[in-house]
Amino acid sequence: MKDTFHLNTKIIGLIGHPIKQTYSPFIHNVAAQMKNLDYIYLPFDVPTANLRNALRGMIALNIKGFNVTIPHKENIVQFLNNVSEEASIIGSINTVVNEMGKLNGYNTDVDGALATLIPYKNEINGMDICVVGAGGGARAVIYALIRYFKPKKIFIINRTEQRAEALKNYFSAKMKYTSIKTRELFPPDLVKIFKDSKLIVNATSVGMFPDSDDIITSLSDSFVKDQLVFDLVYNPPETKLLQLAASNGAIVLDGVKMLVHQAAKSFELWTGEKVPIDELQRSLMMVIKN
Ligand code: NAP
């Protein structure tokens, strides 16, 4: 990371609450260094009650842009000047650009999800898909699947089934997509639904460090050979879920590629510069593994 700052050093960052362990400062500060840009990325812990004032502060201090994480991804929309069509459909913002005092919202998680899934487009099209989880990550993945793939059916499976149901109704209204079914996480027919799916996506935080031994129990007996299993969790990269899926012959896709690609897209929105993604991913892997 750069160790000298100037009057012209541009500030970018992250708002959320609480700000837990995050690799975003590392990724973006390394990206700035790779591109020899005079930027610094800082985390800002902003409770919900302070969100509006924090955004005014961002404009007043000429902060060039920032990522948005839990709990602001959905309710920040009301304070923004513009929202991209994609972010508006998804209903979740993870990147804001300050353009001359106007705050414009984007969702770059879609770019990350697509970078991971597009290489398997032929395998996914026409098949059943399971997305476990109904939060912001799930929203971006489901949007990407509906918009860029042709799934036969999408199952949204969530601990709180009402949330899955709300997401189903949301996408039905916003995208006129009606082939979604929902389930809570524990009914007896789940194993069959999982086994019959070509792609299973874990969009919950289960398995994330420091609880890396955790696994969604109803998934543990549900993998078949050549199935695609995508875990949004990126720390550790090889989650227990992916280890188990691989040992049953599944093709496993970790959350690191999505993380790096969504970050690279955000960085491009703030700076206009494309980062060398493979190099960035290699630098990140060295930090995650230590
Ligand atoms: P979120 O909006 O808070 O949603 C969390 C989801 O996880 C909800 O569906 C929640 O179910 C479920 N969940 C949490 N704990 C659970 C448990 N013990 N058992 C079963 N379900 C549980 O979070 P998010 O933003 O979608 O993030 C979800 C995960 O994806 C996180 O690990 C995050 O780091 C990861 N992610 C990764 C990337 C990437 O670039 N790789 C991008 C976005 C997110 P309820 O509705 O029942 O509470």
Short mmCIF file of C-alpha atoms and ligand atoms in Angstrom, two decimals:
data_model
loop_
_atom_site.label_atom_id
_atom_site.label_comp_id
_atom_site.label_asym_id
_atom_site.label_seq_id
_atom_site.Cartn_x
_atom_site.Cartn_y
_atom_site.Cartn_z
CA MET A 1 0.00 0.00 0.00
CA LYS A 2 1.19 3.52 -0.73
CA ASP A 3 2.78 5.31 2.22
CA THR A 4 2.72 8.90 0.99
CA PHE A 5 -0.38 10.99 0.51
CA HIS A 6 -0.78 14.38 -1.09
CA LEU A 7 -3.28 17.19 -1.26
CA ASN A 8 -4.58 15.54 -4.40
CA THR A 9 -4.86 11.99 -3.03
CA LYS A 10 -8.38 10.83 -3.86
CA ILE A 11 -10.38 8.96 -1.23
CA ILE A 12 -12.59 5.96 -1.95
CA GLY A 13 -13.94 3.56 0.65
CA LEU A 14 -16.59 1.36 2.18
CA ILE A 15 -19.61 2.05 4.40
CA GLY A 16 -21.35 -0.57 6.51
CA HIS A 17 -22.14 -1.47 10.11
CA PRO A 18 -20.56 -3.24 11.78
CA ILE A 19 -17.58 -3.31 9.44
CA LYS A 20 -16.35 -6.86 9.95
CA GLN A 21 -13.23 -8.37 8.50
CA THR A 22 -13.09 -7.15 4.89
CA TYR A 23 -10.58 -7.59 2.08
CA SER A 24 -11.86 -4.57 0.17
CA PRO A 25 -9.23 -2.09 1.51
CA PHE A 26 -6.48 -4.53 0.53
CA ILE A 27 -7.92 -5.17 -2.93
CA HIS A 28 -8.50 -1.53 -3.84
CA ASN A 29 -5.28 -0.18 -2.37
CA VAL A 30 -3.34 -2.86 -4.28
CA ALA A 31 -5.32 -2.02 -7.43
CA ALA A 32 -4.42 1.68 -7.06
CA GLN A 33 -0.78 0.73 -6.60
CA MET A 34 -0.84 -1.56 -9.66
CA LYS A 35 -2.25 1.28 -11.77
CA ASN A 36 -0.01 3.90 -10.12
CA LEU A 37 -3.05 5.98 -9.15
CA ASP A 38 -3.07 8.41 -6.23
CA TYR A 39 -6.07 6.88 -4.43
CA ILE A 40 -6.58 5.53 -0.92
CA TYR A 41 -9.44 3.22 0.15
CA LEU A 42 -10.73 3.49 3.72
CA PRO A 43 -13.45 1.67 5.69
CA PHE A 44 -16.13 3.82 7.41
CA ASP A 45 -18.32 2.29 10.12
CA VAL A 46 -21.70 4.00 9.64
CA PRO A 47 -24.74 2.93 11.72
CA THR A 48 -28.12 3.20 9.97
CA ALA A 49 -29.13 6.30 11.94
CA ASN A 50 -26.09 8.15 10.53
CA LEU A 51 -26.45 7.08 6.91
CA ARG A 52 -27.99 10.27 5.53
CA ASN A 53 -25.42 12.50 7.29
CA ALA A 54 -22.56 10.22 6.27
CA LEU A 55 -23.58 10.59 2.61
CA ARG A 56 -23.70 14.38 2.98
CA GLY A 57 -20.20 14.13 4.50
CA MET A 58 -19.00 12.04 1.55
CA ILE A 59 -20.06 14.83 -0.81
CA ALA A 60 -18.68 17.60 1.41
CA LEU A 61 -15.29 15.87 1.66
CA ASN A 62 -15.27 15.08 -2.08
CA ILE A 63 -14.90 11.34 -1.49
CA LYS A 64 -14.89 9.91 -4.99
CA GLY A 65 -16.92 6.79 -4.34
CA PHE A 66 -17.50 3.92 -1.98
CA ASN A 67 -18.71 0.37 -1.61
CA VAL A 68 -21.84 -0.31 0.39
CA THR A 69 -22.33 -3.32 2.62
CA ILE A 70 -24.77 -4.62 5.23
CA PRO A 71 -27.08 -3.05 6.46
CA HIS A 72 -27.23 -0.24 3.87
CA LYS A 73 -27.38 -2.10 0.54
CA GLU A 74 -31.12 -1.71 0.14
CA ASN A 75 -32.11 1.38 2.11
CA ILE A 76 -29.39 3.62 0.63
CA VAL A 77 -31.42 3.85 -2.61
CA GLN A 78 -33.66 6.60 -1.20
CA PHE A 79 -30.65 8.92 -0.72
CA LEU A 80 -29.08 8.50 -4.18
CA ASN A 81 -29.47 10.80 -7.19
CA ASN A 82 -29.36 8.02 -9.79
CA VAL A 83 -29.43 4.24 -9.72
CA SER A 84 -28.30 2.09 -12.67
CA GLU A 85 -31.05 0.09 -14.35
CA GLU A 86 -29.42 -3.15 -13.20
CA ALA A 87 -29.11 -2.06 -9.54
CA SER A 88 -32.65 -0.78 -9.65
CA ILE A 89 -33.98 -4.16 -10.80
CA ILE A 90 -31.84 -6.05 -8.27
CA GLY A 91 -32.92 -3.68 -5.50
CA SER A 92 -29.47 -3.63 -3.92
CA ILE A 93 -26.51 -1.23 -4.22
CA ASN A 94 -22.90 -2.20 -3.55
CA THR A 95 -21.10 0.70 -5.25
CA VAL A 96 -21.67 4.47 -5.24
CA VAL A 97 -19.86 6.96 -7.46
CA ASN A 98 -19.73 10.64 -6.44
CA GLU A 99 -20.02 12.49 -9.72
CA MET A 100 -19.66 16.22 -9.01
CA GLY A 101 -21.78 15.99 -5.86
CA LYS A 102 -24.36 13.60 -7.32
CA LEU A 103 -24.37 10.09 -5.82
CA ASN A 104 -24.96 7.36 -8.40
CA GLY A 105 -25.61 3.75 -7.34
CA TYR A 106 -24.54 0.51 -9.03
CA ASN A 107 -24.47 -3.21 -8.33
CA THR A 108 -21.19 -4.85 -9.35
CA ASP A 109 -21.90 -8.17 -7.57
CA VAL A 110 -23.64 -9.10 -10.82
CA ASP A 111 -20.36 -8.69 -12.72
CA GLY A 112 -18.67 -10.94 -10.16
CA ALA A 113 -21.37 -13.61 -10.37
CA LEU A 114 -21.28 -13.53 -14.17
CA ALA A 115 -17.49 -13.86 -14.31
CA THR A 116 -17.88 -17.07 -12.28
CA LEU A 117 -20.91 -18.55 -14.05
CA ILE A 118 -20.70 -17.52 -17.73
CA PRO A 119 -18.05 -20.19 -18.55
CA TYR A 120 -20.74 -22.77 -17.63
CA LYS A 121 -23.60 -21.17 -19.57
CA ASN A 122 -24.24 -24.21 -21.78
CA GLU A 123 -24.37 -26.55 -18.79
CA ILE A 124 -26.73 -24.25 -16.84
CA ASN A 125 -29.23 -23.37 -19.58
CA GLY A 126 -32.40 -25.46 -19.51
CA MET A 127 -31.61 -26.93 -16.08
CA ASP A 128 -32.98 -26.55 -12.54
CA ILE A 129 -30.98 -24.33 -10.18
CA CYS A 130 -30.99 -23.98 -6.39
CA VAL A 131 -30.02 -20.74 -4.69
CA VAL A 132 -29.69 -21.12 -0.93
CA GLY A 133 -30.13 -17.72 0.75
CA ALA A 134 -32.29 -14.69 0.08
CA GLY A 135 -30.08 -11.71 0.95
CA GLY A 136 -28.16 -9.21 -1.19
CA GLY A 137 -25.78 -11.80 -2.66
CA ALA A 138 -28.68 -14.06 -3.65
CA ARG A 139 -30.47 -11.13 -5.31
CA ALA A 140 -27.47 -10.41 -7.56
CA VAL A 141 -27.03 -14.10 -8.50
CA ILE A 142 -30.74 -14.63 -9.22
CA TYR A 143 -30.86 -11.48 -11.34
CA ALA A 144 -27.80 -12.69 -13.32
CA LEU A 145 -29.37 -16.13 -13.83
CA ILE A 146 -32.69 -14.71 -15.06
CA ARG A 147 -31.14 -12.00 -17.24
CA TYR A 148 -28.21 -13.88 -18.83
CA PHE A 149 -29.16 -17.59 -18.65
CA LYS A 150 -32.21 -19.67 -19.47
CA PRO A 151 -32.82 -21.78 -16.35
CA LYS A 152 -35.71 -24.23 -16.38
CA LYS A 153 -36.61 -23.44 -12.79
CA ILE A 154 -34.95 -21.59 -9.88
CA PHE A 155 -35.52 -22.79 -6.33
CA ILE A 156 -34.87 -20.17 -3.65
CA ILE A 157 -34.24 -22.03 -0.41
CA ASN A 158 -33.91 -19.98 2.73
CA ARG A 159 -33.94 -20.43 6.51
CA THR A 160 -36.70 -17.80 6.66
CA GLU A 161 -39.05 -18.92 3.91
CA GLN A 162 -41.03 -15.64 3.88
CA ARG A 163 -37.87 -13.89 2.70
CA ALA A 164 -37.51 -16.38 -0.16
CA GLU A 165 -41.20 -15.87 -0.99
CA ALA A 166 -40.72 -12.08 -1.00
CA LEU A 167 -37.79 -12.46 -3.42
CA LYS A 168 -39.84 -14.72 -5.68
CA ASN A 169 -42.64 -12.14 -5.81
CA TYR A 170 -40.09 -9.36 -6.33
CA PHE A 171 -38.51 -10.99 -9.41
CA SER A 172 -41.89 -12.00 -10.73
CA ALA A 173 -42.99 -8.34 -10.62
CA LYS A 174 -39.69 -6.74 -11.74
CA MET A 175 -38.55 -9.22 -14.40
CA LYS A 176 -41.77 -11.05 -15.24
CA TYR A 177 -39.97 -14.27 -14.34
CA THR A 178 -42.36 -16.81 -12.89
CA SER A 179 -40.39 -20.08 -12.79
CA ILE A 180 -39.27 -19.62 -9.18
CA LYS A 181 -40.24 -21.97 -6.36
CA THR A 182 -39.38 -21.46 -2.71
CA ARG A 183 -38.62 -23.80 0.18
CA GLU A 184 -37.54 -23.42 3.76
CA LEU A 185 -34.22 -25.00 4.56
CA PHE A 186 -35.37 -28.22 6.22
CA PRO A 187 -38.23 -29.99 4.43
CA PRO A 188 -37.67 -33.69 3.57
CA ASP A 189 -37.85 -33.22 -0.21
CA LEU A 190 -34.79 -30.93 -0.26
CA VAL A 191 -32.19 -33.62 -0.96
CA LYS A 192 -34.00 -34.60 -4.16
CA ILE A 193 -34.32 -30.95 -5.24
CA PHE A 194 -30.59 -30.44 -4.64
CA LYS A 195 -29.59 -33.64 -6.44
CA ASP A 196 -31.79 -32.82 -9.45
CA SER A 197 -30.24 -29.34 -9.81
CA LYS A 198 -27.37 -28.67 -12.21
CA LEU A 199 -26.21 -25.69 -10.17
CA ILE A 200 -26.35 -25.16 -6.41
CA VAL A 201 -25.41 -21.71 -5.09
CA ASN A 202 -24.67 -21.03 -1.44
CA ALA A 203 -25.56 -17.37 -0.93
CA THR A 204 -25.64 -17.57 2.86
CA SER A 205 -22.79 -16.68 5.19
CA VAL A 206 -22.64 -20.25 6.55
CA GLY A 207 -19.05 -21.53 6.38
CA MET A 208 -17.48 -18.08 6.57
CA PHE A 209 -14.39 -17.56 8.78
CA PRO A 210 -14.20 -17.87 11.80
CA ASP A 211 -17.03 -20.46 11.62
CA SER A 212 -15.32 -22.28 8.78
CA ASP A 213 -16.37 -25.73 10.02
CA ASP A 214 -20.07 -24.89 9.56
CA ILE A 215 -22.04 -26.36 6.70
CA ILE A 216 -25.76 -26.26 5.91
CA THR A 217 -26.74 -29.73 7.11
CA SER A 218 -29.44 -30.39 4.51
CA LEU A 219 -26.83 -29.79 1.81
CA SER A 220 -24.32 -32.28 3.15
CA ASP A 221 -25.88 -35.31 1.42
CA SER A 222 -26.92 -33.54 -1.76
CA PHE A 223 -24.14 -33.50 -4.32
CA VAL A 224 -23.80 -35.54 -7.47
CA LYS A 225 -21.06 -35.96 -10.06
CA ASP A 226 -20.55 -33.09 -12.53
CA GLN A 227 -22.96 -30.82 -10.69
CA LEU A 228 -21.84 -27.18 -10.36
CA VAL A 229 -21.53 -25.89 -6.80
CA PHE A 230 -20.86 -22.17 -6.32
CA ASP A 231 -20.14 -20.84 -2.82
CA LEU A 232 -20.25 -17.04 -2.47
CA VAL A 233 -18.22 -17.35 0.73
CA TYR A 234 -14.61 -16.36 -0.08
CA ASN A 235 -12.90 -16.88 3.24
CA PRO A 236 -11.84 -19.65 3.32
CA PRO A 237 -11.82 -20.11 -0.48
CA GLU A 238 -12.25 -23.87 -0.07
CA THR A 239 -15.23 -23.99 2.26
CA LYS A 240 -16.35 -27.24 3.91
CA LEU A 241 -19.27 -27.19 1.46
CA LEU A 242 -16.97 -27.05 -1.57
CA GLN A 243 -14.69 -29.74 -0.12
CA LEU A 244 -17.65 -32.06 0.31
CA ALA A 245 -19.05 -31.25 -3.13
CA ALA A 246 -15.65 -31.89 -4.76
CA SER A 247 -15.32 -35.21 -2.94
CA ASN A 248 -18.63 -36.23 -4.58
CA GLY A 249 -17.39 -35.34 -8.05
CA ALA A 250 -18.98 -31.88 -8.34
CA ILE A 251 -17.30 -28.95 -10.12
CA VAL A 252 -16.68 -26.32 -7.46
CA LEU A 253 -16.63 -22.54 -7.90
CA ASP A 254 -15.38 -20.41 -4.99
CA GLY A 255 -16.34 -16.86 -4.01
CA VAL A 256 -12.89 -15.34 -4.61
CA LYS A 257 -13.35 -14.85 -8.35
CA MET A 258 -16.67 -13.08 -7.73
CA LEU A 259 -15.08 -10.90 -5.05
CA VAL A 260 -12.21 -9.81 -7.29
CA HIS A 261 -14.39 -9.18 -10.34
CA GLN A 262 -16.97 -7.12 -8.44
CA ALA A 263 -14.13 -5.10 -6.92
CA ALA A 264 -12.46 -4.56 -10.30
CA LYS A 265 -15.75 -3.26 -11.74
CA SER A 266 -16.24 -0.87 -8.79
CA PHE A 267 -12.65 0.35 -9.17
CA GLU A 268 -13.27 0.98 -12.86
CA LEU A 269 -16.43 2.97 -12.06
CA TRP A 270 -14.47 5.20 -9.66
CA THR A 271 -11.25 5.64 -11.62
CA GLY A 272 -12.02 4.77 -15.25
CA GLU A 273 -9.16 2.24 -15.11
CA LYS A 274 -9.27 -1.53 -15.67
CA VAL A 275 -7.14 -3.56 -13.24
CA PRO A 276 -5.19 -6.71 -14.16
CA ILE A 277 -7.61 -9.15 -12.57
CA ASP A 278 -5.44 -12.28 -12.46
CA GLU A 279 -2.59 -10.37 -10.80
CA LEU A 280 -5.02 -8.85 -8.29
CA GLN A 281 -6.49 -12.28 -7.50
CA ARG A 282 -3.00 -13.73 -6.95
CA SER A 283 -2.14 -10.93 -4.48
CA LEU A 284 -5.41 -11.49 -2.63
CA MET A 285 -4.91 -15.26 -2.41
CA MET A 286 -1.54 -14.71 -0.71
CA VAL A 287 -3.27 -12.63 1.99
CA ILE A 288 -6.24 -14.99 2.42
CA LYS A 289 -3.96 -18.01 2.79
CA ASN A 290 -1.86 -16.34 5.51
P1 NAP B 1 -27.37 -11.04 3.83
O1 NAP B 1 -28.09 -10.10 2.94
O2 NAP B 1 -27.23 -10.73 5.28
O3 NAP B 1 -28.11 -12.50 3.72
C1 NAP B 1 -27.64 -13.56 4.49
C2 NAP B 1 -28.35 -14.85 4.08
O4 NAP B 1 -27.74 -15.93 4.78
C3 NAP B 1 -29.84 -14.87 4.41
O5 NAP B 1 -30.52 -15.59 3.42
C4 NAP B 1 -29.86 -15.62 5.74
O6 NAP B 1 -31.07 -16.31 6.00
C5 NAP B 1 -28.77 -16.66 5.49
N1 NAP B 1 -28.18 -17.17 6.72
C6 NAP B 1 -27.39 -16.51 7.60
N2 NAP B 1 -27.01 -17.32 8.60
C7 NAP B 1 -27.60 -18.54 8.35
C8 NAP B 1 -27.60 -19.79 9.03
N3 NAP B 1 -26.92 -19.97 10.18
N4 NAP B 1 -28.29 -20.82 8.48
C9 NAP B 1 -28.95 -20.66 7.31
N5 NAP B 1 -29.02 -19.49 6.63
C10 NAP B 1 -28.33 -18.44 7.15
O7 NAP B 1 -25.90 -11.35 3.29
P2 NAP B 1 -25.34 -11.28 1.78
O8 NAP B 1 -24.83 -9.93 1.51
O9 NAP B 1 -26.34 -11.88 0.88
O10 NAP B 1 -24.06 -12.24 1.92
C11 NAP B 1 -24.22 -13.66 2.06
C12 NAP B 1 -22.83 -14.30 1.92
O11 NAP B 1 -22.36 -14.07 0.58
C13 NAP B 1 -21.77 -13.69 2.84
O12 NAP B 1 -20.90 -14.72 3.26
C14 NAP B 1 -21.02 -12.72 1.94
O13 NAP B 1 -19.69 -12.52 2.33
C15 NAP B 1 -21.09 -13.48 0.62
N6 NAP B 1 -20.95 -12.59 -0.54
C16 NAP B 1 -19.87 -12.79 -1.31
C17 NAP B 1 -19.69 -12.00 -2.43
C18 NAP B 1 -18.48 -12.24 -3.28
O14 NAP B 1 -18.10 -11.34 -4.03
N7 NAP B 1 -17.88 -13.43 -3.22
C19 NAP B 1 -20.61 -11.00 -2.76
C20 NAP B 1 -21.75 -10.83 -1.95
C21 NAP B 1 -21.90 -11.64 -0.82
P3 NAP B 1 -32.30 -15.56 6.75
O15 NAP B 1 -33.02 -14.78 5.67
O16 NAP B 1 -33.11 -16.67 7.30
O17 NAP B 1 -31.71 -14.68 7.81
#
